[in-house]
CSV table of C-alpha atoms in Angstrom, one decimal:
chain,number,residue,atom,x,y,z
A,1,MET,CA,32.0,55.4,25.0
A,2,ASN,CA,33.4,57.9,27.7
A,3,ASN,CA,37.0,56.8,27.4
A,4,PRO,CA,38.9,57.2,24.1
A,5,GLU,CA,41.8,55.7,25.1
A,6,LYS,CA,40.0,52.0,25.0
A,7,ARG,CA,37.6,50.6,22.4
A,8,SER,CA,34.9,47.4,22.7
A,9,ASP,CA,35.5,44.9,19.7
A,10,ARG,CA,32.3,43.7,18.2
A,11,ARG,CA,32.9,40.6,20.6
A,12,GLY,CA,32.9,42.5,23.6
A,13,GLU,CA,37.0,42.8,24.3
A,14,GLN,CA,38.4,46.2,25.3
A,15,ARG,CA,41.1,47.3,22.5
A,16,GLU,CA,43.7,49.7,23.4
A,17,PRO,CA,44.4,52.0,20.5
A,18,MET,CA,47.4,50.7,18.1
A,19,THR,CA,50.6,52.6,18.2
A,20,ARG,CA,52.6,51.1,15.6
A,21,ILE,CA,52.1,50.0,12.0
A,22,ASP,CA,53.2,46.3,12.7
A,23,GLN,CA,50.3,46.1,15.2
A,24,ALA,CA,47.9,47.1,12.1
A,25,ALA,CA,49.7,45.1,9.5
A,26,THR,CA,50.6,41.7,11.6
A,27,CYS,CA,47.8,39.2,12.0
A,28,PRO,CA,47.3,38.3,15.8
A,29,HIS,CA,46.0,34.9,14.9
A,30,ASP,CA,48.3,32.0,16.3
A,31,ASN,CA,50.7,30.3,13.7
A,32,CYS,CA,49.9,33.4,10.9
A,33,ASN,CA,52.1,36.6,11.6
A,34,CYS,CA,51.3,37.3,8.2
A,35,ASP,CA,52.0,41.2,7.6
A,36,MET,CA,49.9,41.7,4.8
A,37,ARG,CA,46.3,42.8,6.7
A,38,TYR,CA,44.2,45.5,5.3
A,39,PRO,CA,41.1,47.8,6.4
A,40,ILE,CA,37.8,46.0,5.0
A,41,ASP,CA,35.7,48.7,7.2
A,42,TRP,CA,36.2,51.7,9.3
A,43,GLU,CA,34.3,54.7,11.1
A,44,GLN,CA,35.1,57.3,13.2
A,45,ALA,CA,35.3,56.7,16.6
A,46,GLU,CA,35.9,59.9,18.9
A,47,GLY,CA,38.3,62.6,18.2
A,48,THR,CA,40.9,61.5,16.3
A,49,LEU,CA,40.2,57.9,16.8
A,50,TRP,CA,38.9,55.4,14.2
A,51,ARG,CA,37.7,51.7,14.9
A,52,VAL,CA,38.8,49.5,11.8
A,53,THR,CA,38.4,46.4,10.6
A,54,LEU,CA,41.3,44.3,9.5
A,55,ARG,CA,41.2,41.3,7.4
A,56,CYS,CA,44.3,38.7,7.2
A,57,PRO,CA,44.3,37.5,3.2
A,58,ASN,CA,46.5,34.5,4.8
A,59,CYS,CA,44.3,33.2,7.4
A,60,GLU,CA,41.2,35.0,6.6
A,61,GLU,CA,41.3,36.3,10.3
A,62,ILE,CA,38.9,39.5,10.6
A,63,SER,CA,39.7,41.3,13.8
A,64,PRO,CA,38.7,45.0,15.0
A,65,GLY,CA,41.2,47.5,15.9
A,66,VAL,CA,41.4,51.1,17.3
A,67,MET,CA,43.9,53.8,15.2
A,68,ASP,CA,44.6,57.5,15.5
A,69,GLU,CA,44.5,59.3,12.2
A,70,GLU,CA,48.3,59.7,11.9
A,71,LEU,CA,48.8,55.9,12.3
A,72,ILE,CA,45.7,55.5,9.8
A,73,GLN,CA,47.7,57.6,7.2
A,74,ASN,CA,51.0,55.8,7.9
A,75,PHE,CA,49.2,52.5,7.3
A,76,ASP,CA,47.3,53.5,4.1
A,77,ASP,CA,50.6,54.6,2.6
A,78,LYS,CA,52.0,51.3,3.2
A,79,LEU,CA,49.4,49.6,1.6
A,80,ASP,CA,49.7,52.0,-1.2
A,81,ARG,CA,53.7,50.8,-1.6
A,82,ARG,CA,52.3,47.3,-1.3
A,83,THR,CA,50.0,47.7,-4.0
A,84,ASP,CA,52.5,49.3,-5.9
A,85,ASN,CA,54.7,46.5,-5.5
A,86,PHE,CA,52.0,43.9,-6.6
A,87,VAL,CA,50.9,45.9,-9.9
A,88,ARG,CA,54.8,45.6,-10.7
A,89,ASP,CA,55.1,42.1,-9.9
A,90,LEU,CA,52.1,41.0,-11.9
A,91,ARG,CA,53.4,43.3,-15.1
A,92,VAL,CA,56.7,41.3,-15.1
A,93,LEU,CA,54.9,37.8,-14.5
A,94,THR,CA,52.1,39.0,-17.5
A,95,TYR,CA,55.2,39.6,-19.6
A,96,ALA,CA,56.8,36.6,-18.7
A,97,ASN,CA,53.4,34.4,-19.2
A,98,MET,CA,53.1,36.4,-22.7
A,99,ALA,CA,56.8,36.0,-23.6
A,100,THR,CA,56.1,31.8,-23.1
A,101,GLU,CA,52.8,31.8,-25.2
A,102,VAL,CA,54.8,33.8,-28.0
A,103,ASN,CA,57.5,30.9,-27.8
A,104,ARG,CA,54.9,28.2,-27.6
A,105,PHE,CA,53.4,29.4,-30.7
A,106,VAL,CA,56.5,30.5,-32.5
A,107,GLY,CA,57.5,26.7,-32.0
A,108,LEU,CA,54.4,25.4,-33.0
A,109,LEU,CA,54.9,27.1,-36.1
A,110,ASP,CA,58.7,26.1,-36.9
A,111,GLU,CA,57.7,22.3,-36.2
A,112,GLY,CA,54.6,22.8,-38.6
A,113,HIS,CA,51.8,22.1,-36.1
A,114,ILE,CA,50.1,24.9,-37.3
A,115,LEU,CA,48.9,25.3,-40.7
A,116,PRO,CA,47.4,28.3,-43.1
A,117,GLU,CA,44.0,25.9,-43.3
A,118,ASP,CA,44.0,26.0,-39.3
A,119,PHE,CA,43.0,29.9,-39.8
A,120,ASN,CA,40.0,29.3,-42.0
A,121,PHE,CA,37.2,30.6,-40.2
A,122,THR,CA,33.8,29.0,-40.8
A,123,PRO,CA,31.1,30.8,-39.1
A,124,ASN,CA,29.0,28.9,-36.6
A,125,PRO,CA,25.7,27.9,-38.6
A,126,SER,CA,23.7,28.0,-34.9
A,127,GLY,CA,23.8,31.7,-34.9
A,128,ASP,CA,24.6,31.7,-31.2
A,129,PRO,CA,27.0,34.9,-30.7
A,130,LEU,CA,28.5,32.8,-27.6
A,131,VAL,CA,29.4,29.5,-29.4
A,132,ASP,CA,30.7,32.0,-32.7
A,133,ARG,CA,33.4,33.2,-30.3
A,134,PHE,CA,35.3,30.0,-30.0
A,135,TYR,CA,33.7,27.7,-33.1
A,136,GLY,CA,36.3,27.3,-35.7
A,137,LEU,CA,39.2,28.1,-33.6
A,138,PRO,CA,42.3,25.8,-34.1
A,139,ARG,CA,42.7,23.0,-32.0
A,140,TRP,CA,45.9,24.3,-30.8
A,141,TYR,CA,44.2,27.1,-29.1
A,142,PHE,CA,42.6,24.8,-26.1
């Protein structure tokens, strides 16, 4: 391609290089406007320009774009911050779910629904290791 200012996407449309992070992050699909698009493919175009294929996790729109290296780096930093936020939120949810399970277990113990004999493990007579994982587990586990 002779003109680095315009790029053709895979549908044959001309694309101007993106200049702002919100252009890269925001879905162009009508009625979506999700601001969490992420790259699924990229290749160097000319000079400092890159052809990038972006996917929207909300509407699953896949769209091509062109970005320069500075925008790519800024977009990558934004994606890293978002990933850190998701990991933090996942840890909070995991802790909350574990606390709920522990409280449920303690409540069942206090109410007498779990007895010592619930923990008597009898090996599975079939010898199948997959079945052994679940054989003999107390009924409250499921």
